[in-house]
JSON list of C-alpha atoms in Angstrom, two decimals:
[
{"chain": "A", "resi": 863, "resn": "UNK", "atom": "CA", "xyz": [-133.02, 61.71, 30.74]},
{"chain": "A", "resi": 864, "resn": "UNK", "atom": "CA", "xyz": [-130.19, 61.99, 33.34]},
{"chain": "A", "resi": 865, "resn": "UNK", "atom": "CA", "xyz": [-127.83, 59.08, 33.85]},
{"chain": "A", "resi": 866, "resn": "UNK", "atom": "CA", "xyz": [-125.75, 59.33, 36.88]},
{"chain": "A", "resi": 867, "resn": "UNK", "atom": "CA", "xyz": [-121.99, 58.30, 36.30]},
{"chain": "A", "resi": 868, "resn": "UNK", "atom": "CA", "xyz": [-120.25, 56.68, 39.42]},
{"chain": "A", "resi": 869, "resn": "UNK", "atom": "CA", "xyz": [-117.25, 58.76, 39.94]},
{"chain": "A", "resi": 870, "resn": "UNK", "atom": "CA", "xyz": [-114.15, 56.82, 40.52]},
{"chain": "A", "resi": 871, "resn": "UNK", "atom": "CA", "xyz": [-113.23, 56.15, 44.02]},
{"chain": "A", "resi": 872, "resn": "UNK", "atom": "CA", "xyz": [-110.38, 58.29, 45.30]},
{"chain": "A", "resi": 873, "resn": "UNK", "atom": "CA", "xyz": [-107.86, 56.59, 47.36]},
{"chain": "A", "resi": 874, "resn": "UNK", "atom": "CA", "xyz": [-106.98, 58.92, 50.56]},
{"chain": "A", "resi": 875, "resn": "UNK", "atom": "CA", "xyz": [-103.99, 60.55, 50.79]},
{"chain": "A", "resi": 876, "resn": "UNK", "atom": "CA", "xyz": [-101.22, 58.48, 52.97]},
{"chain": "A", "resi": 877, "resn": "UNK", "atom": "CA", "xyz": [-99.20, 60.91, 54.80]},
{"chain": "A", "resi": 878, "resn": "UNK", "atom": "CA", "xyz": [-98.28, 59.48, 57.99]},
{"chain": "A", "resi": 879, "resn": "UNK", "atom": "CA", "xyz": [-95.66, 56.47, 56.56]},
{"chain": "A", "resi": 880, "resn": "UNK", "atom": "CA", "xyz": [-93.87, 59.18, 54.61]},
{"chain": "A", "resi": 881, "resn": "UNK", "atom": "CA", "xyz": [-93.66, 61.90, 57.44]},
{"chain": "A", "resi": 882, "resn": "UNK", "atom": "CA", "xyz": [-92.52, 58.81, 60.08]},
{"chain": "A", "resi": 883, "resn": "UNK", "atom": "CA", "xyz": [-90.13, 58.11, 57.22]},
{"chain": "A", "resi": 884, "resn": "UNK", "atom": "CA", "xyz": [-88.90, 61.54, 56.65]},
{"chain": "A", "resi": 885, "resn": "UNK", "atom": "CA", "xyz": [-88.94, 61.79, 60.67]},
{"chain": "A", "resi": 886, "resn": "UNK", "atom": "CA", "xyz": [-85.95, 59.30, 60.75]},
{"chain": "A", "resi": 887, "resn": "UNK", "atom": "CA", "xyz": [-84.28, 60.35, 57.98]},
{"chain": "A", "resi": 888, "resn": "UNK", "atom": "CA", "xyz": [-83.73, 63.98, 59.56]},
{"chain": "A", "resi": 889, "resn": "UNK", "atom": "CA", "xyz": [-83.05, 62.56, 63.08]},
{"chain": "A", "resi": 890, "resn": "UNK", "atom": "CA", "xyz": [-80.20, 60.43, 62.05]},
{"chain": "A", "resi": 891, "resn": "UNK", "atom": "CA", "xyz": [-78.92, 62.79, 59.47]},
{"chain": "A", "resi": 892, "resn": "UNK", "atom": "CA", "xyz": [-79.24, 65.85, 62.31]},
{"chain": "A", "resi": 893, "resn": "UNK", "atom": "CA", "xyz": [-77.25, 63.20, 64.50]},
{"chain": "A", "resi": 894, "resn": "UNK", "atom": "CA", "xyz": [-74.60, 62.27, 62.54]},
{"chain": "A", "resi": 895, "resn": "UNK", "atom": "CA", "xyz": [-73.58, 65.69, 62.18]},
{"chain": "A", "resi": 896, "resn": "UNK", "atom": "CA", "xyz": [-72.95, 65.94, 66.04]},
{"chain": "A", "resi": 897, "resn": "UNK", "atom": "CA", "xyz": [-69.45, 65.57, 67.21]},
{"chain": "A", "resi": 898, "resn": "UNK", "atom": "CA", "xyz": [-68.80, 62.52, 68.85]},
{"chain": "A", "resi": 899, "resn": "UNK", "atom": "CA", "xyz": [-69.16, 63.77, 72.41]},
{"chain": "A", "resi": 900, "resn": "UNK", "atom": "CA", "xyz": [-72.64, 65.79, 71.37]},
{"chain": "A", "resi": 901, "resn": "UNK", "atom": "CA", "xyz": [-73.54, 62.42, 69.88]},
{"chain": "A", "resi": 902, "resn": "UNK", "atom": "CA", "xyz": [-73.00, 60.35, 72.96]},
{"chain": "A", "resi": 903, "resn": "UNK", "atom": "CA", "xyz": [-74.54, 62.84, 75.26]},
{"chain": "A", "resi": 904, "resn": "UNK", "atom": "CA", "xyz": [-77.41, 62.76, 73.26]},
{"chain": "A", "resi": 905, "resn": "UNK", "atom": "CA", "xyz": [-78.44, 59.37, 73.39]},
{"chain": "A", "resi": 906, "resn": "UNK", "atom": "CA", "xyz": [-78.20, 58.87, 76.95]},
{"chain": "A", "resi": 907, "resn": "UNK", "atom": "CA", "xyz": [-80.76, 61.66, 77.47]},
{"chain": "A", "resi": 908, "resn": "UNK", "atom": "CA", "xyz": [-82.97, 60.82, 75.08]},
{"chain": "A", "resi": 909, "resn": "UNK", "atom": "CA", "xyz": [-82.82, 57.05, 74.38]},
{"chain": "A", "resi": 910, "resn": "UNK", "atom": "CA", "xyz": [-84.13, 53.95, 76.64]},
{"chain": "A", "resi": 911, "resn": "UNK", "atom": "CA", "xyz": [-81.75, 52.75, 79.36]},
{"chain": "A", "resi": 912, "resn": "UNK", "atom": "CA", "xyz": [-82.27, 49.18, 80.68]},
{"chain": "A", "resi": 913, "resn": "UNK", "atom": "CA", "xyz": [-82.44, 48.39, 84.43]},
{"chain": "A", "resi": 914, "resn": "UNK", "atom": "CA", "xyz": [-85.31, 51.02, 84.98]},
{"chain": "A", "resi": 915, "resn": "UNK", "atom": "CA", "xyz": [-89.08, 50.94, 85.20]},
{"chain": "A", "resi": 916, "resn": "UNK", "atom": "CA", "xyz": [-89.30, 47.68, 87.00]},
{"chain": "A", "resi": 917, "resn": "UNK", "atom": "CA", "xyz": [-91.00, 48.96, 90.14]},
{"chain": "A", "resi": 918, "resn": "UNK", "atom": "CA", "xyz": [-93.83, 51.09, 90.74]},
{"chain": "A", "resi": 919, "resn": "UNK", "atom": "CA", "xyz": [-91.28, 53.82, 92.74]},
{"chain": "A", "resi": 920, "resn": "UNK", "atom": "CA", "xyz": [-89.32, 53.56, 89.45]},
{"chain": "A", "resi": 921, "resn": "UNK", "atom": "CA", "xyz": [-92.27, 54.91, 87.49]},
{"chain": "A", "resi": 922, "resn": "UNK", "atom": "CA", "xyz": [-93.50, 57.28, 89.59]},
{"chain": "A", "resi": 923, "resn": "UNK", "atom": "CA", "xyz": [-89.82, 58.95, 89.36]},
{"chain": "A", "resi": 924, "resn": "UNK", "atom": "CA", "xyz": [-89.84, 58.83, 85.69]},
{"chain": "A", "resi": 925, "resn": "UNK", "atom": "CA", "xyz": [-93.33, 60.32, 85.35]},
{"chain": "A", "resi": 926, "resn": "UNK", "atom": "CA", "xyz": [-92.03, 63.12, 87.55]},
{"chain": "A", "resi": 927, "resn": "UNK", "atom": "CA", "xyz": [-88.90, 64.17, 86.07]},
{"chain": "A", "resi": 928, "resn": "UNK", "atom": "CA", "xyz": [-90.22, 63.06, 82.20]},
{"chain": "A", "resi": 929, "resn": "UNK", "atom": "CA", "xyz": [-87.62, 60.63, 81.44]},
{"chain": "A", "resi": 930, "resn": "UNK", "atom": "CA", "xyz": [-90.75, 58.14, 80.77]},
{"chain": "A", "resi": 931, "resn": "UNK", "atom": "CA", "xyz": [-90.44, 59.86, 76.90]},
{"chain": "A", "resi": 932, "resn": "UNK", "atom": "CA", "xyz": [-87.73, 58.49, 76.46]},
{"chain": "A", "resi": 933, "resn": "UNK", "atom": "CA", "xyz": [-89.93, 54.78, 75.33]},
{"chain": "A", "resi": 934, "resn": "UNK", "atom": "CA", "xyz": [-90.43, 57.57, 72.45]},
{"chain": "A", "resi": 935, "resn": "UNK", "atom": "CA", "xyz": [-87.71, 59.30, 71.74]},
{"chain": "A", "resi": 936, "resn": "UNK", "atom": "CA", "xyz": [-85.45, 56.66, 71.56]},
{"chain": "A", "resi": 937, "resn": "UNK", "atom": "CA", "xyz": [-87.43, 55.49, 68.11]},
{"chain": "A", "resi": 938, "resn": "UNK", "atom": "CA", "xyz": [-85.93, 58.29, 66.26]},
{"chain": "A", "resi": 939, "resn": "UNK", "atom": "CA", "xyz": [-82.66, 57.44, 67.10]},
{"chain": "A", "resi": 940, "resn": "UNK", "atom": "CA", "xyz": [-80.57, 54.78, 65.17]},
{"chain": "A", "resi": 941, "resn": "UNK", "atom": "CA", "xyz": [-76.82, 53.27, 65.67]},
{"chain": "A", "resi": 942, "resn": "UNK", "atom": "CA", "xyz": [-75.28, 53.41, 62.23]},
{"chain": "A", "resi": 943, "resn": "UNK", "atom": "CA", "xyz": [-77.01, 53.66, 58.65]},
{"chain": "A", "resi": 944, "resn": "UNK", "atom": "CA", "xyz": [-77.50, 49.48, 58.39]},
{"chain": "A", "resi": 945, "resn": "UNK", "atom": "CA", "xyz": [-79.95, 50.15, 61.45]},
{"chain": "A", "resi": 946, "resn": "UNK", "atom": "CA", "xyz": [-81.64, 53.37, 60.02]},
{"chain": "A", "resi": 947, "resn": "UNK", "atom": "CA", "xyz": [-81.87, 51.85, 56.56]},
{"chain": "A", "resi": 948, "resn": "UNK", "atom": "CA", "xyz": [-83.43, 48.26, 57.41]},
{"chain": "A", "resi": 949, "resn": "UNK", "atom": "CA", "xyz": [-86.24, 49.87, 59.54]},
{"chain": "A", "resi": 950, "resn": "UNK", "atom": "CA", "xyz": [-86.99, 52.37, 56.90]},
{"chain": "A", "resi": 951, "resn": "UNK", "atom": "CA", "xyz": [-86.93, 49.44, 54.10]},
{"chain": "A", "resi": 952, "resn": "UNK", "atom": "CA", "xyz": [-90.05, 47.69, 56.78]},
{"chain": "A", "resi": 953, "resn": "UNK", "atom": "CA", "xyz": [-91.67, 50.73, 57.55]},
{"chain": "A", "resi": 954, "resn": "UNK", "atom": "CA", "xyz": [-92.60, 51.31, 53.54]},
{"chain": "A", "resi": 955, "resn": "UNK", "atom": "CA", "xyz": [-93.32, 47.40, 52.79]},
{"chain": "A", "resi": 956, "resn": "UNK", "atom": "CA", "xyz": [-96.04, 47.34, 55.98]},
{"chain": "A", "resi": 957, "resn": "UNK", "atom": "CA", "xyz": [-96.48, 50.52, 57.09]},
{"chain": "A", "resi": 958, "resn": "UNK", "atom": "CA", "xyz": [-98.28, 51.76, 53.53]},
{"chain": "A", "resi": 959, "resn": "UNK", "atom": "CA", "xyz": [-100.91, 48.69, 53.18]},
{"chain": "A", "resi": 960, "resn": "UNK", "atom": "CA", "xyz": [-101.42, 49.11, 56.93]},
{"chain": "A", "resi": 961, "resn": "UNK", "atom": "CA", "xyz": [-102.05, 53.22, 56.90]},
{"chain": "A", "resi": 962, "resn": "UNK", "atom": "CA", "xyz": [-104.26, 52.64, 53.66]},
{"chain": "A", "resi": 963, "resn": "UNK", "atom": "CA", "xyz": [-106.36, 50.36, 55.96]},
{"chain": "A", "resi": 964, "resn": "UNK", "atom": "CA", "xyz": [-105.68, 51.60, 59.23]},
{"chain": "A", "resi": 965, "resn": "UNK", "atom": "CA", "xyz": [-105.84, 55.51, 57.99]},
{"chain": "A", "resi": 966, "resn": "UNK", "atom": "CA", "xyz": [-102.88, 57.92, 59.33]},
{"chain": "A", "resi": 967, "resn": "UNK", "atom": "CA", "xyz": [-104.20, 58.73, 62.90]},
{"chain": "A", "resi": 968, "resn": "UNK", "atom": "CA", "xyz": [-104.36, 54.76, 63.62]},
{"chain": "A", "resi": 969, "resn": "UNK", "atom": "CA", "xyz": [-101.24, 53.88, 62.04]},
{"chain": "A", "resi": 970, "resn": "UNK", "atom": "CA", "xyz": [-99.22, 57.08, 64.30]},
{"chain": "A", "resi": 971, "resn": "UNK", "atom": "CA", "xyz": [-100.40, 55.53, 67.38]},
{"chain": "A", "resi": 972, "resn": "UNK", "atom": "CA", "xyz": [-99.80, 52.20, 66.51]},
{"chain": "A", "resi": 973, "resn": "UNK", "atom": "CA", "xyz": [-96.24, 53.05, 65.26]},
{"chain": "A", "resi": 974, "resn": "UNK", "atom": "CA", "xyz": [-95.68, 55.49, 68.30]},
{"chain": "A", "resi": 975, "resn": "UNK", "atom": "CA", "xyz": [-97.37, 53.33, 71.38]},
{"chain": "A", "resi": 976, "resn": "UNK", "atom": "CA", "xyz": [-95.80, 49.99, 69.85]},
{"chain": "A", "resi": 977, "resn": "UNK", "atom": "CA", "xyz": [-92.54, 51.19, 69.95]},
{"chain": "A", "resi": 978, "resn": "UNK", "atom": "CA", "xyz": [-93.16, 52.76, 73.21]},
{"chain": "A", "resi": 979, "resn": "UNK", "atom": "CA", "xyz": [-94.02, 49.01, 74.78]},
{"chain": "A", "resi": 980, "resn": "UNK", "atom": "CA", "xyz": [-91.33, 47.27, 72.70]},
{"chain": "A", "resi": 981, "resn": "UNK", "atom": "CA", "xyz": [-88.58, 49.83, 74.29]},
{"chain": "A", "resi": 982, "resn": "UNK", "atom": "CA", "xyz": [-90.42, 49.15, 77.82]},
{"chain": "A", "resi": 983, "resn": "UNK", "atom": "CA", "xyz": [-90.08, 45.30, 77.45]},
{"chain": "A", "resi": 984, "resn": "UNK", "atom": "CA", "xyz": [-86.14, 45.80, 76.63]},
{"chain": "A", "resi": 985, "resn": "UNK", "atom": "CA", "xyz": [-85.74, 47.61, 79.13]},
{"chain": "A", "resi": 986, "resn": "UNK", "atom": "CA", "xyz": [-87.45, 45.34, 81.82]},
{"chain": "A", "resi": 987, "resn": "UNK", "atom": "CA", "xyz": [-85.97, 42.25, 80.22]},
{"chain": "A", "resi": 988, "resn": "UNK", "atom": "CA", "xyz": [-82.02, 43.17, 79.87]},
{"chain": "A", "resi": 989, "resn": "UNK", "atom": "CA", "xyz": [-80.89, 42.63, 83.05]},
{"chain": "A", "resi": 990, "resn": "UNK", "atom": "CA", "xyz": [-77.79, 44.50, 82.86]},
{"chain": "A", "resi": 991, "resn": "UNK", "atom": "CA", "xyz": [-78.42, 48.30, 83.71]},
{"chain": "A", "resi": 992, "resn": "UNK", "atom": "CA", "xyz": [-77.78, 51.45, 81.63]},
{"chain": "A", "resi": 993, "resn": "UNK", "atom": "CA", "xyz": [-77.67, 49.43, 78.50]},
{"chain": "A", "resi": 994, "resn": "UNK", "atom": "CA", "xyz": [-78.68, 52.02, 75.82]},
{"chain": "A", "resi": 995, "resn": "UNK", "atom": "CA", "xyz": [-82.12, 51.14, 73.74]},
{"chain": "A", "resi": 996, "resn": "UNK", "atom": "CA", "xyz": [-82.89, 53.26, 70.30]},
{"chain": "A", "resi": 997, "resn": "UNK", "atom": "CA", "xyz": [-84.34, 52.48, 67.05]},
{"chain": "A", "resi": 998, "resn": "UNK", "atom": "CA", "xyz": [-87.47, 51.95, 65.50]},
{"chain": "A", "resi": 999, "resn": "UNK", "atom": "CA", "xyz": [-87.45, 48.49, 65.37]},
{"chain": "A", "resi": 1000, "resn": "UNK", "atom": "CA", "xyz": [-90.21, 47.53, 67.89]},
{"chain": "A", "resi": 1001, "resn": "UNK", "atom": "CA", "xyz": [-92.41, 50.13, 66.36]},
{"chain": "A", "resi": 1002, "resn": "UNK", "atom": "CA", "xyz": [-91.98, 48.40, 62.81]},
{"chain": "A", "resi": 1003, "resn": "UNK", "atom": "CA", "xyz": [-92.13, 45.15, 64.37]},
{"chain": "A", "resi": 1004, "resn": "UNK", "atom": "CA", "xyz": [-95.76, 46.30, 65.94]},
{"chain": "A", "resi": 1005, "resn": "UNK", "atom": "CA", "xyz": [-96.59, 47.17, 61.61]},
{"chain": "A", "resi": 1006, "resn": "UNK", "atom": "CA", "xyz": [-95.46, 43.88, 61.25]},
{"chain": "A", "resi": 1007, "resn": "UNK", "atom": "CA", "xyz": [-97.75, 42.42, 63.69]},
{"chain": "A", "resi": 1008, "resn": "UNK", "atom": "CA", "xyz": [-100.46, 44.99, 62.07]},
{"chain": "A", "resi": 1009, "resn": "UNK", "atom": "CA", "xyz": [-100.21, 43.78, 58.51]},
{"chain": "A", "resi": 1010, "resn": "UNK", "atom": "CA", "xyz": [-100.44, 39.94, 59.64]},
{"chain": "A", "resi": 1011, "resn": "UNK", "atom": "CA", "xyz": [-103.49, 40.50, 61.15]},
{"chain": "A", "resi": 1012, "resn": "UNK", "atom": "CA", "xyz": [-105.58, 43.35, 58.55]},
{"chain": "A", "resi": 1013, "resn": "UNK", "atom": "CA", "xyz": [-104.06, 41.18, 55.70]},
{"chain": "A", "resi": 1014, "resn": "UNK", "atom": "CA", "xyz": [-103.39, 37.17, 56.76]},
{"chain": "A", "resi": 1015, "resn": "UNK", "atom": "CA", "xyz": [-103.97, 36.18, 53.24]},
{"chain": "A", "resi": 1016, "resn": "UNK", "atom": "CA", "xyz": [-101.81, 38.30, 51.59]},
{"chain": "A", "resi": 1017, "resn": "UNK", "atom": "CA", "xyz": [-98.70, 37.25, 49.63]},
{"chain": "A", "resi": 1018, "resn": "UNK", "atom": "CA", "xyz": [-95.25, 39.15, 50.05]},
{"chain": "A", "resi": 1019, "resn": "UNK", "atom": "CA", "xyz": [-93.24, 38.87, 47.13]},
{"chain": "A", "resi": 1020, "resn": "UNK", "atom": "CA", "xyz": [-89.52, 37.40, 47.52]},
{"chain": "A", "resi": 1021, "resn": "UNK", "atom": "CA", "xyz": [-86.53, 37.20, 45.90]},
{"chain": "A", "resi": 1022, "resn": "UNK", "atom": "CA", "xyz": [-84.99, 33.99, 45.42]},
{"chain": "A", "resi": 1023, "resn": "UNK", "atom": "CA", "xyz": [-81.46, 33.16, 43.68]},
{"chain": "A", "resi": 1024, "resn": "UNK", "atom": "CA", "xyz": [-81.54, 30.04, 41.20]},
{"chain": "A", "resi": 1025, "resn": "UNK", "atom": "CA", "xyz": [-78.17, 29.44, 40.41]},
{"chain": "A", "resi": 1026, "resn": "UNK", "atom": "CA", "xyz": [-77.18, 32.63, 37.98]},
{"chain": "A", "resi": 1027, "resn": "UNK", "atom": "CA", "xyz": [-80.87, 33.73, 37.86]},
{"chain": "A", "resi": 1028, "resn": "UNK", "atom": "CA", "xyz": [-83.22, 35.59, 40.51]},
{"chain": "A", "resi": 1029, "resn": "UNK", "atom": "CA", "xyz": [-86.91, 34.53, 40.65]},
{"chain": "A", "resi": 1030, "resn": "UNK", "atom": "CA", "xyz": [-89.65, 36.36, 42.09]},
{"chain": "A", "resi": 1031, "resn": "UNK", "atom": "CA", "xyz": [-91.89, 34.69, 44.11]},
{"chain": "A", "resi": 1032, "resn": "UNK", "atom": "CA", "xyz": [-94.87, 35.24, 45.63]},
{"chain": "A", "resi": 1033, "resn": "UNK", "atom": "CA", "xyz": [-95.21, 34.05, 49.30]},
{"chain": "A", "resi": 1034, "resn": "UNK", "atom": "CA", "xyz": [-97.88, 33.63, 51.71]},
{"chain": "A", "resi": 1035, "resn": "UNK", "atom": "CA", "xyz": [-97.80, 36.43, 54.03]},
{"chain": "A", "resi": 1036, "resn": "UNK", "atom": "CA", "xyz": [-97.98, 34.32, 57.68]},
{"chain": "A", "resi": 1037, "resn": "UNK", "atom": "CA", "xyz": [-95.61, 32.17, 56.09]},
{"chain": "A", "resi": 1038, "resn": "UNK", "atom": "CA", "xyz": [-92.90, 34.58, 55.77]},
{"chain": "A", "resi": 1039, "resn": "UNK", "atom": "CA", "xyz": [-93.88, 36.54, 59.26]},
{"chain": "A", "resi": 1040, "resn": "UNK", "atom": "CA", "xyz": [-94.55, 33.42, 60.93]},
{"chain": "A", "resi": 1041, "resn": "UNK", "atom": "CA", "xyz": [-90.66, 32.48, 60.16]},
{"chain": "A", "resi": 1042, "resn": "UNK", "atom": "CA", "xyz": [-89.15, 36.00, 61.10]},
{"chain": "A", "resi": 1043, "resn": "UNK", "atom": "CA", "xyz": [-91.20, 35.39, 64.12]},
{"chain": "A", "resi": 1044, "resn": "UNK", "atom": "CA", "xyz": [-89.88, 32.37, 65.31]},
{"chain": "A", "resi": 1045, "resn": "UNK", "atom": "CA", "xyz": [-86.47, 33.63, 64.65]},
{"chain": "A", "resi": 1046, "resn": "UNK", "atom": "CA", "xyz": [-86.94, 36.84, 66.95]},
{"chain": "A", "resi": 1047, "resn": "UNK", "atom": "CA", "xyz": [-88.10, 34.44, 69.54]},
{"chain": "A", "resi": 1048, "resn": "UNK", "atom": "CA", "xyz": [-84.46, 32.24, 68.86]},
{"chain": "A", "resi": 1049, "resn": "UNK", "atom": "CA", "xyz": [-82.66, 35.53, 68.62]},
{"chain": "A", "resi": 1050, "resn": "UNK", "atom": "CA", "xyz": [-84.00, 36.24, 71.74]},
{"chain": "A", "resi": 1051, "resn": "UNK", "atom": "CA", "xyz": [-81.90, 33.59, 73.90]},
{"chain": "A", "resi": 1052, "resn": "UNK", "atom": "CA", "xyz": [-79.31, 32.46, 71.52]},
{"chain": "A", "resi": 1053, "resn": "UNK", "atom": "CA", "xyz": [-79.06, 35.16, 68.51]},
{"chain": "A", "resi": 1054, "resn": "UNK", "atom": "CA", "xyz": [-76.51, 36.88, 66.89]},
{"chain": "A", "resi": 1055, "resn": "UNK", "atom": "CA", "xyz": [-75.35, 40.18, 67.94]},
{"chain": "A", "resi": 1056, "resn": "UNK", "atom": "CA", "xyz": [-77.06, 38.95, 72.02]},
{"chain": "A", "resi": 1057, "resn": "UNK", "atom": "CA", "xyz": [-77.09, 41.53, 73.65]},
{"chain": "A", "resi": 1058, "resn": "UNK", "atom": "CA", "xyz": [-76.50, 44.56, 71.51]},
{"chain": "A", "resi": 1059, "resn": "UNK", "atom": "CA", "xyz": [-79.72, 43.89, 69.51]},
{"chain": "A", "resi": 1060, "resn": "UNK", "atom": "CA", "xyz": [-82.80, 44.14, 71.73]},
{"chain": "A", "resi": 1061, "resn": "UNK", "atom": "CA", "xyz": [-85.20, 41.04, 70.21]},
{"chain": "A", "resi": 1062, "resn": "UNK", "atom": "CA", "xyz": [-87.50, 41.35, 72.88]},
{"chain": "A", "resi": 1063, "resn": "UNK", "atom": "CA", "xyz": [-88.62, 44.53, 71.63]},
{"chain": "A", "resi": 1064, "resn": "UNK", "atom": "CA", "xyz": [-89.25, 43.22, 68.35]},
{"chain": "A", "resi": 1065, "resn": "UNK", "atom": "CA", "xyz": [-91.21, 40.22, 70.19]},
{"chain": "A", "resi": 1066, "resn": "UNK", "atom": "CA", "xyz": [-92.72, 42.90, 72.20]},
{"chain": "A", "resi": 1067, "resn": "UNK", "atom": "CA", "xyz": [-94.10, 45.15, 69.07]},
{"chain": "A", "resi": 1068, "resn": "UNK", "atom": "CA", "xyz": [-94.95, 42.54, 66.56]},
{"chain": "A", "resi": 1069, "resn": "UNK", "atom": "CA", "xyz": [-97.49, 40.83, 69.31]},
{"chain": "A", "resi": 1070, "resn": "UNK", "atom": "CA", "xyz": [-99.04, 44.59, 70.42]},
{"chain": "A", "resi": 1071, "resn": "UNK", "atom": "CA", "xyz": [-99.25, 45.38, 66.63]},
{"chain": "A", "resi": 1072, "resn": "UNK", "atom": "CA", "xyz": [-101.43, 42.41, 66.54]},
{"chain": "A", "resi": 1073, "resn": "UNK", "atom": "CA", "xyz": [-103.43, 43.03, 69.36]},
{"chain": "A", "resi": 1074, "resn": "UNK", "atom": "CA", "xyz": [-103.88, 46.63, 68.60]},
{"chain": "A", "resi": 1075, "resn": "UNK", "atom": "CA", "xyz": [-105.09, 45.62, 65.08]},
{"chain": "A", "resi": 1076, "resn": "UNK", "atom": "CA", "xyz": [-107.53, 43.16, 66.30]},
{"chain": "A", "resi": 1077, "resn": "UNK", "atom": "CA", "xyz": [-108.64, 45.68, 68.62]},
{"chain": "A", "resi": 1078, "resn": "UNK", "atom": "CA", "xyz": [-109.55, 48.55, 66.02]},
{"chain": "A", "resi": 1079, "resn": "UNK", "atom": "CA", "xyz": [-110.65, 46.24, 63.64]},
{"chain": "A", "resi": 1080, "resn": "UNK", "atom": "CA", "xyz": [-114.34, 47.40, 64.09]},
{"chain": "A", "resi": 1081, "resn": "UNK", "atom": "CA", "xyz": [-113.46, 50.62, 63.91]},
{"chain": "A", "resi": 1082, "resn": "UNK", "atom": "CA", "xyz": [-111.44, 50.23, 60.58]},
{"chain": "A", "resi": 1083, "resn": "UNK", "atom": "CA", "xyz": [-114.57, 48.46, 58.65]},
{"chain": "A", "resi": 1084, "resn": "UNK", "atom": "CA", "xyz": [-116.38, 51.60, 59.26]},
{"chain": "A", "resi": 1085, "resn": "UNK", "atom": "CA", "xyz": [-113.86, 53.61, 57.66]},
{"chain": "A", "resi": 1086, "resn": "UNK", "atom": "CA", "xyz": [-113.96, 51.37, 55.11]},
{"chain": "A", "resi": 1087, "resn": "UNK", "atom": "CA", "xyz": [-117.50, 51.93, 54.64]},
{"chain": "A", "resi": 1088, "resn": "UNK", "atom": "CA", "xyz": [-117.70, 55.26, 55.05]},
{"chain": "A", "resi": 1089, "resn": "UNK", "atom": "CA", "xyz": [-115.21, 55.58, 52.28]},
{"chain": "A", "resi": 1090, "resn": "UNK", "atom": "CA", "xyz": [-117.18, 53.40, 50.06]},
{"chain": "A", "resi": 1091, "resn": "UNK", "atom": "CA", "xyz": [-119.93, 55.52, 50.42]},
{"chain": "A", "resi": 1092, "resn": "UNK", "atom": "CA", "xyz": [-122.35, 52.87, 52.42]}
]
């Protein structure tokens, strides 16, 4: 008599966090060893520049002459380390539950046309011109936005100092987003760092990360299905 054995379910390989991750890594580090003039020149042809894209003459120019890429080019690009490192610290906690979900293809779209629309609402919403826009921020923010809606009741762990001692706690997911959130949205008008820090775009990518979640969410149970073998 045959007995089948159920074989064990093999999780699918998640290569799109790491190679966004190693993407930053070796944009910044390729940056930094610029000279300070190569540096300078650099981001003003490749990152975002407020003032622009507001009309429809304004897009048609930056269609033609392919300075629209710069929505995407400006995500690999990253002030100092703090910037570089806090991004890269969000992209792992979300960006891994969300690809395992999501799968890679999903999750580089999500992480490249999120950032893409956070950059574009900094742009139109800093009203002084030829203020410089990089970072990955509003495409982490749109993982954010991801994760909340794929996992709302999910638990982030936290880290919380009682007197000499550190507790980990566990922490309802919307919770915890919900309050960095509502912050984005103070930080917005009133926030620290106004106007070198572009909150909008964070605004901008958590709520298209959201949508675009929402969106594919059909599309994700299948692969979940297929995967389980039904």
């Amino acid at each position: 008599m045959f007995v089948t054995i159920p074989g064990r379910e093999r999780m699918p390989l998640r290569w799109a966090t790491p190679v966004l991750f190693s993407l930053l890594w070796l944009c910044f580090i390729a940056v930094e060893l610029m000279t300070g003039a190569e540096q300078h020149r650099l981001l003003m042809e490749w990152g975002a520049l407020s003032g622009g894209l507001a009309s429809p003459e304004a897009w048609l120019q930056a269609i033609r002459t392919g300075s629209v890429l710069r929505l995407f080019t400006a995500l690999f690009l990253h002030a100092d380390w703090a910037h570089l490192l806090g991004n890269l610290v969000f992209l792992l906690i979300f960006g891994l539950p969300a690809e395992r979900a999501m799968g890679p293809w999903r999750l580089l779209i999500l992480f490249l046309l999120g950032g893409a629309v956070a950059n574009l609402a900094a742009v139109i919403a800093i009203g002084t011109p030829d203020r410089l826009i990089i970072g990955a921020s509003g495409a982490v923010s749109a993982l954010i936005g991801a994760y909340l809606a794929l996992f709302p009741a999910a638990k982030l762990g936290v880290v919380v100092p009682l007197g000499l001692f550190l507790q980990f706690v566990k922490v309802p997911a919307p919770l915890l987003i919900g309050v960095w959130a509502l912050l984005q949205l103070v930080f917005t008008f009133i926030g620290p760092a106004f106007g070198a820090v572009a909150w909008s775009a964070h605004l901008a990518g958590f709520a298209f990360g959201g949508v675009f979640a929402l969106i594919a969410r059909a599309g994700i149970a299948r692969r979940m299905r297929r995967r389980r073998g039904f």
